[in-house]
Structures are given as structure tokens and as C-alpha cells.
Coordinates of C-alpha atoms and ligand atoms in Angstrom, one line a residue:
M1 CA -2.5 -21.1 -23.3
I2 CA -0.8 -18.5 -20.3
I3 CA -1.4 -15.0 -20.7
R4 CA 1.9 -13.5 -19.8
S5 CA 0.8 -10.3 -19.7
I6 CA -0.9 -8.9 -16.5
L7 CA -2.1 -6.3 -19.0
L8 CA -4.4 -8.8 -21.4
R9 CA -5.0 -10.7 -18.7
Q10 CA -6.6 -7.8 -17.0
L11 CA -7.8 -6.6 -19.9
L12 CA -10.0 -9.8 -21.1
N13 CA -11.3 -9.7 -17.6
H14 CA -12.9 -6.4 -18.0
V15 CA -14.1 -7.3 -21.8
A16 CA -15.1 -10.8 -20.8
I17 CA -17.2 -9.0 -17.9
I18 CA -18.7 -6.3 -20.1
L19 CA -19.7 -8.4 -23.1
F20 CA -21.9 -10.8 -20.2
M21 CA -23.3 -7.6 -19.1
A22 CA -24.1 -6.7 -22.6
L23 CA -25.4 -10.1 -23.4
T24 CA -27.5 -10.5 -20.5
L25 CA -28.6 -6.6 -21.0
L26 CA -29.5 -8.1 -24.5
G27 CA -31.6 -11.0 -23.5
T28 CA -33.6 -8.9 -21.3
V29 CA -34.7 -6.9 -24.0
L30 CA -35.2 -9.6 -26.1
Y31 CA -37.3 -11.4 -23.5
H32 CA -39.3 -8.4 -23.4
Y33 CA -39.6 -8.2 -26.5
Y34 CA -40.8 -11.5 -27.5
A35 CA -43.1 -11.1 -24.6
V36 CA -44.5 -7.8 -26.0
Q37 CA -44.6 -9.9 -29.0
S38 CA -46.8 -12.7 -27.7
N39 CA -49.7 -10.0 -26.1
S40 CA -49.4 -8.7 -29.4
G41 CA -53.5 -8.3 -29.2
E42 CA -53.1 -5.1 -26.4
L43 CA -50.2 -4.1 -28.2
A44 CA -52.4 -3.7 -31.4
G45 CA -55.0 -1.9 -29.0
R46 CA -53.1 0.5 -27.6
I47 CA -51.9 1.7 -31.7
A48 CA -55.3 1.4 -32.4
G49 CA -55.7 4.2 -29.8
R50 CA -52.9 6.1 -31.1
V51 CA -54.4 6.4 -34.7
K52 CA -57.9 6.6 -33.7
N53 CA -56.7 10.1 -31.4
I54 CA -54.4 10.7 -34.8
A55 CA -57.8 10.8 -36.8
V56 CA -59.6 13.2 -34.4
F57 CA -56.4 15.4 -35.3
L58 CA -56.4 15.0 -38.8
S59 CA -60.4 15.6 -38.7
E60 CA -60.6 19.1 -38.9
D61 CA -58.5 19.6 -41.4
L62 CA -60.2 16.6 -43.2
K63 CA -63.4 18.8 -43.2
T64 CA -61.5 21.5 -45.3
G65 CA -59.5 18.7 -47.3
R66 CA -56.2 19.9 -46.6
I67 CA -53.5 18.4 -44.8
T68 CA -50.1 20.0 -44.5
D69 CA -47.2 17.7 -45.1
R70 CA -45.8 18.8 -41.9
E71 CA -48.5 17.5 -40.0
W72 CA -48.6 13.6 -42.2
E73 CA -45.5 13.5 -41.3
L74 CA -45.5 13.9 -38.1
A75 CA -48.7 12.0 -37.5
S76 CA -47.1 8.8 -39.5
Q77 CA -43.4 9.6 -37.8
S78 CA -45.4 8.9 -33.7
T79 CA -47.2 6.1 -34.4
G80 CA -44.5 4.0 -36.9
A81 CA -47.8 2.7 -38.9
V82 CA -48.2 3.4 -42.6
F83 CA -51.0 5.6 -43.0
W84 CA -53.5 6.4 -46.2
L85 CA -56.3 8.5 -47.1
E86 CA -59.4 6.9 -49.5
D87 CA -62.3 8.1 -50.4
S88 CA -65.3 5.7 -50.3
E89 CA -64.9 4.7 -53.9
G90 CA -61.5 3.6 -52.9
R91 CA -59.5 6.3 -53.8
I92 CA -56.4 7.1 -52.0
I93 CA -56.6 11.0 -50.6
K94 CA -53.2 10.9 -49.0
G95 CA -50.0 8.1 -48.4
T96 CA -49.7 5.9 -50.2
R97 CA -51.0 1.9 -49.3
P98 CA -48.3 -0.4 -47.9
D99 CA -46.9 -2.8 -50.5
L100 CA -47.6 -5.6 -49.4
S101 CA -47.3 -9.7 -50.2
Y102 CA -50.4 -10.1 -47.7
D103 CA -52.8 -9.3 -50.4
N104 CA -55.6 -10.5 -48.5
V105 CA -54.8 -8.0 -45.6
L106 CA -56.5 -5.3 -47.9
K107 CA -58.9 -7.3 -48.8
I108 CA -60.3 -7.8 -45.6
A109 CA -59.4 -3.9 -44.8
D110 CA -61.1 -3.0 -48.1
S111 CA -64.1 -5.6 -46.9
A112 CA -64.4 -3.4 -44.1
E113 CA -67.3 -1.2 -43.1
Y114 CA -66.6 2.7 -44.3
S115 CA -68.6 3.5 -41.1
Q116 CA -67.1 1.3 -38.8
Y117 CA -64.0 1.2 -37.4
F118 CA -62.1 -1.9 -37.6
L119 CA -58.6 -3.4 -36.4
F120 CA -57.9 -6.4 -37.5
E121 CA -55.1 -8.6 -36.4
I122 CA -52.6 -10.4 -39.2
G123 CA -51.1 -13.6 -38.4
M124 CA -47.1 -13.9 -39.2
P125 CA -45.3 -11.2 -39.0
N126 CA -47.5 -10.2 -36.4
A127 CA -49.4 -6.6 -38.0
C128 CA -52.4 -4.9 -37.4
M129 CA -54.7 -3.1 -39.8
I130 CA -57.0 -0.3 -38.4
T131 CA -59.7 1.6 -40.2
V132 CA -61.6 4.0 -39.1
P133 CA -63.8 6.1 -40.6
M134 CA -63.9 10.2 -41.1
T135 CA -65.3 12.6 -43.4
I136 CA -63.1 14.0 -46.6
D137 CA -64.7 16.8 -47.6
N138 CA -67.8 16.2 -46.2
K139 CA -68.1 12.5 -48.1
P140 CA -67.6 9.6 -46.1
G141 CA -64.0 7.7 -46.3
R142 CA -61.6 6.5 -44.1
L143 CA -58.3 6.3 -42.3
L144 CA -56.1 3.7 -42.7
A145 CA -52.8 2.4 -40.7
Y146 CA -51.0 -0.8 -41.5
Y147 CA -48.7 -1.7 -38.4
Q148 CA -46.3 -4.1 -38.9
L149 CA -45.4 -5.2 -34.6
N150 CA -42.0 -6.6 -34.6
H151 CA -41.3 -4.3 -37.2
A152 CA -41.8 -1.2 -35.8
I153 CA -40.8 -3.3 -32.0
V154 CA -37.2 -4.4 -33.3
E155 CA -36.8 -0.1 -35.3
T156 CA -37.8 1.5 -31.7
L157 CA -35.4 -1.1 -30.3
F158 CA -32.5 -0.2 -32.5
R159 CA -33.0 3.2 -33.7
S160 CA -33.7 4.6 -29.7
Y161 CA -31.1 2.5 -28.1
S162 CA -28.4 0.9 -30.7
F163 CA -26.6 4.4 -30.5
P164 CA -26.3 4.6 -27.1
F165 CA -25.8 1.3 -26.3
L166 CA -22.2 1.2 -28.7
V167 CA -21.0 4.3 -27.2
G168 CA -21.3 3.1 -24.0
L169 CA -19.7 -0.9 -25.7
A170 CA -17.1 1.3 -26.5
A171 CA -16.7 3.6 -23.6
A172 CA -16.7 0.7 -21.6
F173 CA -14.2 -1.2 -23.5
L174 CA -11.8 2.5 -23.4
L175 CA -12.5 2.6 -19.6
A176 CA -11.2 -1.5 -19.3
L177 CA -7.9 -0.4 -20.8
L178 CA -7.8 3.1 -18.9
L179 CA -8.0 1.0 -15.8
S180 CA -6.0 -1.8 -17.3
Q181 CA -2.9 0.3 -17.9
K182 CA -3.1 2.3 -14.8
M183 CA -2.8 -1.3 -12.8
T184 CA 0.4 -2.5 -14.8
R185 CA 1.7 0.3 -15.2
S186 CA 1.9 0.2 -11.2
I187 CA 3.8 -3.1 -10.9
S188 CA 5.7 -2.0 -13.9
D189 CA 6.3 0.8 -11.6
I190 CA 7.7 -0.8 -9.4
A191 CA 9.7 -3.3 -11.6
D192 CA 11.2 -0.8 -13.1
A193 CA 12.5 0.4 -9.6
A194 CA 13.7 -3.0 -8.2
R195 CA 15.3 -3.5 -11.4
R196 CA 17.8 -0.3 -11.2
F197 CA 18.0 -0.9 -7.6
S198 CA 19.4 -4.5 -8.0
A199 CA 22.0 -2.3 -11.3
G200 CA 23.6 -0.9 -8.3
D201 CA 21.3 2.4 -8.2
Y202 CA 20.5 2.8 -4.6
T203 CA 18.8 5.7 -4.7
S204 CA 16.2 3.9 -6.8
R205 CA 12.4 4.0 -5.2
A206 CA 9.1 3.1 -6.4
R207 CA 6.4 5.7 -7.6
S208 CA 4.1 4.1 -7.1
T209 CA 2.4 4.5 -3.1
A210 CA -1.2 4.6 -3.6
E211 CA -3.3 3.7 -0.8
D212 CA -3.9 0.0 -2.2
E213 CA -2.4 -3.2 -2.5
I214 CA -0.5 -2.4 -4.9
G215 CA 0.9 0.6 -3.9
T216 CA 1.5 -1.3 -0.5
L217 CA 3.6 -3.4 -2.2
G218 CA 5.3 -0.1 -3.7
K219 CA 6.1 1.0 -0.2
T220 CA 7.0 -2.5 0.9
F221 CA 9.7 -2.3 -1.7
N222 CA 11.0 1.5 -0.7
A223 CA 11.1 0.7 3.1
M224 CA 13.5 -2.4 2.0
A225 CA 15.3 -0.7 -0.1
D226 CA 15.6 2.3 2.4
A227 CA 16.4 -0.9 5.1
I228 CA 19.1 -2.4 2.6
F229 CA 20.8 1.5 1.9
H230 CA 21.1 2.0 5.3
T231 CA 22.6 -1.3 6.0
Q232 CA 25.4 -0.5 3.1
Q233 CA 25.5 2.4 4.7
T234 CA 26.8 1.8 8.2
R235 CA 28.9 -1.0 6.7
R236 CA 30.8 0.8 4.7
N237 CA 30.9 3.8 8.0
F238 CA 31.9 0.4 10.1
Y239 CA 34.4 -0.8 8.1
S240 CA 36.3 2.9 8.0
N241 CA 35.3 3.3 11.1
I242 CA 37.5 0.1 12.0
S243 CA 40.1 1.5 10.4
H244 CA 40.6 4.3 11.7
E245 CA 40.0 2.9 15.1
L246 CA 42.4 0.4 14.2
K247 CA 45.1 3.1 13.1
T248 CA 45.9 5.5 15.9
P249 CA 47.2 2.6 18.2
L250 CA 49.2 0.9 15.4
S251 CA 50.4 4.4 14.8
C252 CA 51.3 4.9 18.1
I253 CA 53.0 1.5 19.1
K254 CA 54.9 1.8 15.5
A255 CA 56.3 5.7 16.6
T256 CA 57.2 4.8 20.2
T257 CA 59.0 1.2 19.4
E258 CA 60.6 3.8 16.5
A259 CA 61.9 5.9 19.1
L260 CA 62.6 3.4 22.0
I261 CA 65.3 1.2 18.7
D262 CA 66.8 4.7 18.7
G263 CA 67.3 5.2 22.5
I264 CA 65.0 7.7 23.1
A265 CA 64.5 5.8 26.5
V266 CA 67.8 7.1 28.5
N267 CA 67.1 4.7 31.8
D268 CA 65.1 1.4 32.9
Q269 CA 61.9 3.8 34.2
E270 CA 61.6 5.6 31.2
R271 CA 61.7 3.0 28.8
T272 CA 59.6 0.8 31.1
H273 CA 56.9 3.9 30.6
Y274 CA 57.0 3.9 27.1
L275 CA 56.7 0.0 26.7
E276 CA 53.8 0.4 28.9
R277 CA 52.4 2.9 26.8
V278 CA 53.3 -0.5 24.0
L279 CA 51.2 -2.2 25.7
A280 CA 48.6 0.0 26.8
E281 CA 48.0 0.2 23.0
A282 CA 48.3 -3.5 22.2
D283 CA 45.5 -3.6 24.9
R284 CA 43.4 -1.0 23.3
M285 CA 43.5 -2.8 19.6
T286 CA 42.7 -6.7 21.5
R287 CA 39.3 -4.4 23.5
L288 CA 38.7 -3.3 19.7
V289 CA 39.1 -6.8 18.0
H290 CA 37.2 -8.3 20.8
D291 CA 34.2 -5.7 20.7
I292 CA 34.3 -6.3 16.2
M293 CA 33.9 -10.2 17.0
D294 CA 31.4 -9.4 19.5
I295 CA 29.4 -7.3 17.2
E296 CA 29.5 -9.5 14.2
Q297 CA 28.3 -12.1 16.2
L298 CA 25.6 -10.8 17.4
E299 CA 25.1 -9.8 13.7
A300 CA 25.3 -12.4 12.6
G301 CA 22.5 -14.5 15.1
K302 CA 25.3 -16.5 16.2
M303 CA 26.2 -15.2 19.8
F304 CA 26.2 -18.0 22.5
I305 CA 23.9 -16.7 25.1
R306 CA 23.0 -18.1 28.3
Q307 CA 19.7 -18.6 29.3
E308 CA 20.5 -19.5 33.1
R309 CA 19.0 -18.2 36.1
L310 CA 21.3 -16.1 37.6
D311 CA 21.7 -14.8 41.0
L312 CA 21.6 -10.9 40.2
A313 CA 22.4 -9.4 43.5
E314 CA 24.8 -11.5 43.9
L315 CA 26.4 -10.2 40.1
L316 CA 26.1 -6.7 41.2
L317 CA 28.4 -7.2 44.8
Q318 CA 30.7 -8.9 42.2
Q319 CA 31.0 -5.2 40.0
A320 CA 31.2 -3.7 43.0
D321 CA 34.2 -5.1 44.4
T322 CA 36.1 -5.1 40.4
I323 CA 35.5 -1.4 40.1
E324 CA 36.8 -0.4 43.9
L325 CA 40.0 0.8 41.9
L326 CA 38.6 2.5 39.4
L327 CA 36.4 4.3 42.4
K328 CA 39.8 5.1 44.1
K329 CA 41.9 6.9 41.5
K330 CA 38.7 8.8 40.5
S331 CA 37.6 9.7 44.2
L332 CA 34.3 8.6 43.5
S333 CA 32.6 6.6 45.8
L334 CA 29.2 3.6 44.9
L335 CA 26.1 4.1 46.1
L336 CA 24.5 0.5 46.0
R337 CA 21.3 -0.5 47.1
I338 CA 19.3 -3.6 46.7
E339 CA 15.4 -2.4 46.9
T340 CA 13.9 -6.0 46.2
D341 CA 13.7 -9.8 47.6
K342 CA 13.9 -11.1 44.2
R343 CA 17.5 -12.2 42.9
Y344 CA 16.6 -14.1 40.1
V345 CA 16.9 -13.5 36.9
L346 CA 17.0 -15.6 33.2
G347 CA 20.5 -14.4 31.2
D348 CA 23.9 -15.0 30.4
A349 CA 26.3 -14.0 33.7
D350 CA 29.5 -13.9 32.1
R351 CA 27.8 -11.5 29.2
L352 CA 25.9 -10.4 31.9
A353 CA 29.2 -9.0 34.1
Q354 CA 30.3 -7.7 31.0
V355 CA 26.7 -5.7 30.1
L356 CA 27.6 -4.3 33.9
D357 CA 31.1 -2.9 33.1
N358 CA 30.3 -1.5 30.2
L359 CA 27.8 0.8 32.0
L360 CA 29.5 1.4 35.6
S361 CA 32.8 2.1 33.8
N362 CA 31.3 4.9 30.9
A363 CA 29.5 6.1 34.6
I364 CA 32.9 6.8 35.7
R365 CA 34.4 8.0 33.0
H366 CA 32.2 10.6 32.7
A367 CA 31.5 11.1 36.7
P368 CA 33.1 14.4 37.4
P369 CA 35.8 13.2 40.7
G370 CA 34.4 13.1 44.0
S371 CA 31.2 12.6 42.9
Q372 CA 28.2 9.7 43.1
I373 CA 28.2 6.4 41.4
G374 CA 24.5 4.8 41.5
L375 CA 24.1 0.8 41.4
L376 CA 20.0 0.0 42.4
L377 CA 18.7 -3.4 41.6
T378 CA 14.6 -2.6 42.0
E379 CA 11.8 -5.3 40.7
E380 CA 9.4 -3.3 37.8
A381 CA 6.3 -6.3 37.1
Q382 CA 7.9 -9.0 35.8
W383 CA 11.4 -7.6 35.5
L384 CA 14.3 -7.5 37.4
Q385 CA 15.7 -3.7 37.0
V386 CA 19.7 -2.6 37.9
S387 CA 20.1 1.0 37.2
V388 CA 23.7 2.5 36.9
S389 CA 23.7 6.5 37.4
D390 CA 26.2 9.0 37.6
Q391 CA 26.4 12.6 38.2
G392 CA 28.5 13.0 35.1
E393 CA 28.0 15.6 31.8
G394 CA 24.3 13.5 31.1
I395 CA 24.0 13.6 27.5
A396 CA 22.3 15.3 24.9
S397 CA 18.5 14.7 24.2
E398 CA 19.6 15.0 19.9
D399 CA 22.5 12.6 21.4
L400 CA 20.8 10.3 23.2
P401 CA 18.9 7.2 20.2
L402 CA 22.2 7.7 18.3
I403 CA 24.1 6.3 21.8
W404 CA 23.4 2.7 20.6
D405 CA 24.9 3.2 17.1
R406 CA 28.1 1.4 16.4
F407 CA 31.2 3.7 16.6
Y408 CA 29.3 6.5 18.0
R409 CA 31.0 9.4 20.5
V410 CA 28.8 12.4 22.4
D411 CA 32.7 14.2 22.1
K412 CA 34.7 12.3 19.9
S413 CA 38.2 13.2 20.8
R414 CA 37.3 13.7 24.2
N415 CA 36.4 9.5 24.7
R416 CA 38.3 8.2 22.2
S417 CA 41.3 9.9 24.5
L418 CA 40.0 8.0 27.1
G419 CA 40.0 4.6 25.6
G420 CA 36.1 4.0 24.2
S421 CA 35.9 3.2 20.6
G422 CA 31.8 4.0 20.6
L423 CA 31.0 0.2 20.2
G424 CA 30.2 -0.8 24.3
L425 CA 26.5 0.3 24.6
S426 CA 25.7 -1.2 20.9
I427 CA 27.5 -4.4 22.1
S428 CA 25.8 -4.1 25.4
R429 CA 21.8 -3.7 23.8
G430 CA 22.3 -6.7 22.1
L431 CA 23.2 -8.6 24.8
V432 CA 20.6 -7.8 26.9
E433 CA 18.2 -7.3 23.5
A434 CA 19.7 -11.3 23.1
M435 CA 19.1 -12.3 26.9
G436 CA 15.4 -11.0 26.1
G437 CA 15.9 -8.2 28.4
T438 CA 15.9 -4.3 27.2
I439 CA 18.6 -1.6 28.4
A440 CA 16.8 2.3 28.2
V441 CA 18.8 5.5 29.2
E442 CA 17.7 8.6 30.8
S443 CA 19.8 11.5 31.0
D444 CA 19.9 15.6 32.0
K445 CA 22.9 17.6 30.0
G446 CA 24.7 18.7 33.1
K447 CA 22.7 16.8 35.6
G448 CA 23.6 13.1 34.9
S449 CA 22.4 9.9 33.1
I450 CA 20.7 6.7 34.1
F451 CA 21.2 3.5 31.9
K452 CA 18.7 1.2 33.2
V453 CA 18.6 -2.6 32.2
R454 CA 15.6 -4.7 32.4
L455 CA 15.5 -8.8 32.6
L456 CA 12.9 -11.4 33.2
W457 CA 12.5 -12.1 37.2
K458 CA 12.5 -15.4 37.3
K459 CA 11.4 -16.9 40.5
Ligands
LIG501 P1 32.5 4.6 24.4 O1 33.4 3.1 24.3 O2 32.9 5.9 23.5 O3 32.3 4.3 25.7 P2 29.7 3.8 24.1 O4 28.7 2.9 23.2 O5 30.0 2.6 25.8 O6 31.0 4.0 23.6 O7 28.7 4.8 24.2 C1 29.1 5.9 23.5 C2 28.7 7.3 23.7 O8 27.5 7.9 25.0 C3 29.7 8.0 24.8 O9 31.5 7.9 23.4 C4 29.3 8.7 25.4 O10 29.3 10.0 24.3 C5 28.1 8.3 25.5 N1 27.7 8.1 26.6 C6 27.9 6.7 27.5 N2 27.4 6.7 28.8 C7 27.7 7.9 29.1 C8 26.8 7.9 30.4 N3 27.3 7.6 31.6 N4 27.3 9.8 30.4 C9 27.2 10.9 29.3 N5 27.4 9.9 27.9 C10 27.7 9.1 28.2

């Protein structure tokens, strides 16, 4: 039979253990009992000692002939034996003879001398009889004790242990139930959270986050829920950003074209001016669409990135040529330094060019006219590092971790007018990491920024 409920399974486990322990305990006690029984002679001897003590204890009162009921009760309770007092004629003075089916027991007792202490064991059921000579009312008499060993032992056991045993057993069951419930409650809590989450409640989280295995499961679920929530949020933002980014150039193209149709341009020169604006917006849209495609591919892990040996120094020289015009437009100077003999790295030349292009155009965009752009190649342990630096306004430390996010712009209005979509750095990071490298930034607000790309050096 398969038990489907963990609560039940757990409870059964606990109960099985409790029963096993209880049976072991019972077994130990029974073993002890039989061990004692098999050594009943010794026990009988001990009881005889106790009966003698009682005889001494009672003898003072017997001289006067009176024993209070309280004393009598105490005496029989403390030994667990049946007592009675007889005078020399065999008349019972105090107590009652036990109703014994073993007549011969009493016969043996009767045959005992009144003047001597007498202990004899009776066969099954283990019992013993003790007679102690005493002086009663100045006449000879005797104290008799009948003691049934197994009866006494079992009774003592039950009397002293059965209640705590049952209470203990009940407490153990209760504890087992509570423990099992506590565990299954945590599991149900996580299951509930997962159910609500899958039903669309993305704020649903598990409350069971204790420092145990189930708590870890709860925490893992919560972390997963956070990640999914974040992805959902990002995706939603992504789509709204895309539409927003496309809307601006589209409305510009539409308005300009309409104006042209309406004959806004008075001459060819003006017409060319408006058409150039349309073209620039179309280019911007094309760039955006390419960027989005790059992002999508990087995210899906589908972008094809070559891992080949490429000459990084050569690539930097080519980049320097490419940006010459842009530099000139803003009267910027470029300081290109190659400070290592090593030249080769593992990577994709076209994609690396795209990364450097992004970093250099950012640097140019943010550099104040007349300042200097740095392009530096160094070696750092097993890496070759390209640093792109500018003396621009820098990036505030609270913005630093965010610039890698898609569509993130520090100064939204200004950057849009400058043509940035906020996707460049996100794509750059994706590309460099896909090549097994790292990209990082250091920036001092007001002093400038340095972007550092590291790729594995290849002989
Ligand atoms: P964008 O297309 O807007 O440049 P990027 O992803 O390349 O998008 O950059 C994200 C943001 O990081 C930029 O909008 C800009 O605010 C900031 N940033 C990037 N490079 C620099 C730089 N060299 N100096 C100052 N800020 C920069």
C-alpha cells in the first residue's frame, strides 16, 4: 500500500519508533523480572530481613498488646506482604490469614517452631512465608508474613510504572503528531504559494524559510519567484520601451514627410535637409531593430560568437581610424597606447569591434569638446585589457550598476536627442561575456569614466 499523505507517513514513522522503544523498554523490564524471579531465593531473603525489621518495630507496641491500625497498614504496605499475628495457640490476634489454595503452606507454617525464625519458599507461584517469634502480651506468639513474589513484582511494576508509562506513551504520540504536522504544514505552505503563483499571483511567496531543508526549499522557491517576477517585469518594460523608442522616430518621419507633401520645402536645399532628417530617423530605427535582435539572440543564447585568435592591437588601430572624423567634429584628441607585447586574444573580431565602437561613441558623446579620449591596451595576468576613457561628466555611483540594464539612460531626454537608445552597454556586456571576457566601469562624477574590457590572452 502506498501512503500518499506525508503527514500519515511521518506519523507512522514516529509511531513505529515509539512502539519499538516502548517494546524494548518492556522487554528490558520483563527480562529483569524473570532474572529476579529466577533468583527468588535472594529476594525472599531480602523480604525476610524486612519482615524481621517490622517485627522489631512492632515488638514495643506488642508488649502493651496494642498496635494501631495505622502502624499495621504501614507495615504491610512497606513490604507488600500479607501479615498476621498469632498467639501460641494459633489464634489470630491481628490481621487475616491469606486465603490460600496451598493448604500445605499453612501446614508448613504451623509446623514451624514458635520460638524460631523461619523462612521457606513455596514452589509456583513463587511465594515465601516468614514466621518471626515475638512476645505478645508476655506470651510467646509469632508474626507471619506471606509474600507472593511474582504477584508482588508485577504489582509493583504496574503500580509504579504503568501510569508514567502510559502518560509518556501518550505524550510521545502527541509530540509525534505535532512534529509531523509542523513538517507537513511547511510543505503545504510552499505548495500553496506555488499554486497561487502558477495561478497568476506573482506576489505569492512561501512563508516557510527556516534554516532546514524544507526552509531551504521555501527560500529557493521564493528566489525563483523573485526571478520570474523580475523577468516578467523586465519583459513588460522591454516591450513598452521598444514601442516608445519606435514611436519617436516614426512620428518624426511621418510629420516630416507630410510637411514635404504639403510643400514645406521652398527649394531643393531645404528638401534635402528634410529628407536627410527622415533618413537619419530611419537609420536610428534600423539601429534600434538590430540592437533588439542582438539582445534577443544574446538572451536566447542563440547568438553565434566566433572564438578565434584575433589581433587586438590591430583592432584598436582600426577603431582609431574609424572614429577619426567623429573626433575631429568635436575637436577631441585620441591617446592610443599599446603597453604590452602580447596582441592576441580569443574572441569574435566583428562583435568586438561592435563593443569598442559602442564604448568609443559613448566616450565621444560624453566628452566635452577639446578633451582627450584614451584607448589603452595592457596585460593583466592571463587577460589582455582594453580601457576606453573619457574626461566627460562621469556617472553617479547610484547609476553605475544600472547602466548595463536594457534601455537604461542616466539623462533620459539628453541621450535620446543624442541618438542613444540605452541598449548599447547591455549588448556590449552580453557580447564580451559570450566571448568569455568581462566588462567593467569606473567613474568619478565630474571627472570622467573608464570602461575596461578583458579577454583571455592567446599566444
Ligand atoms: P546609450 O545608447 O544611451 O549610450 P548605453 O547602453 O551605451 O546606451 O549607455 C547607457 C547609459 O550609460 C547612457 O545613457 C549614459 O547615461 C551612460 N553612459 C555610458 N557611457 C558613458 C560615458 N562614457 N560617460 C558618461 N555616461 C555614460
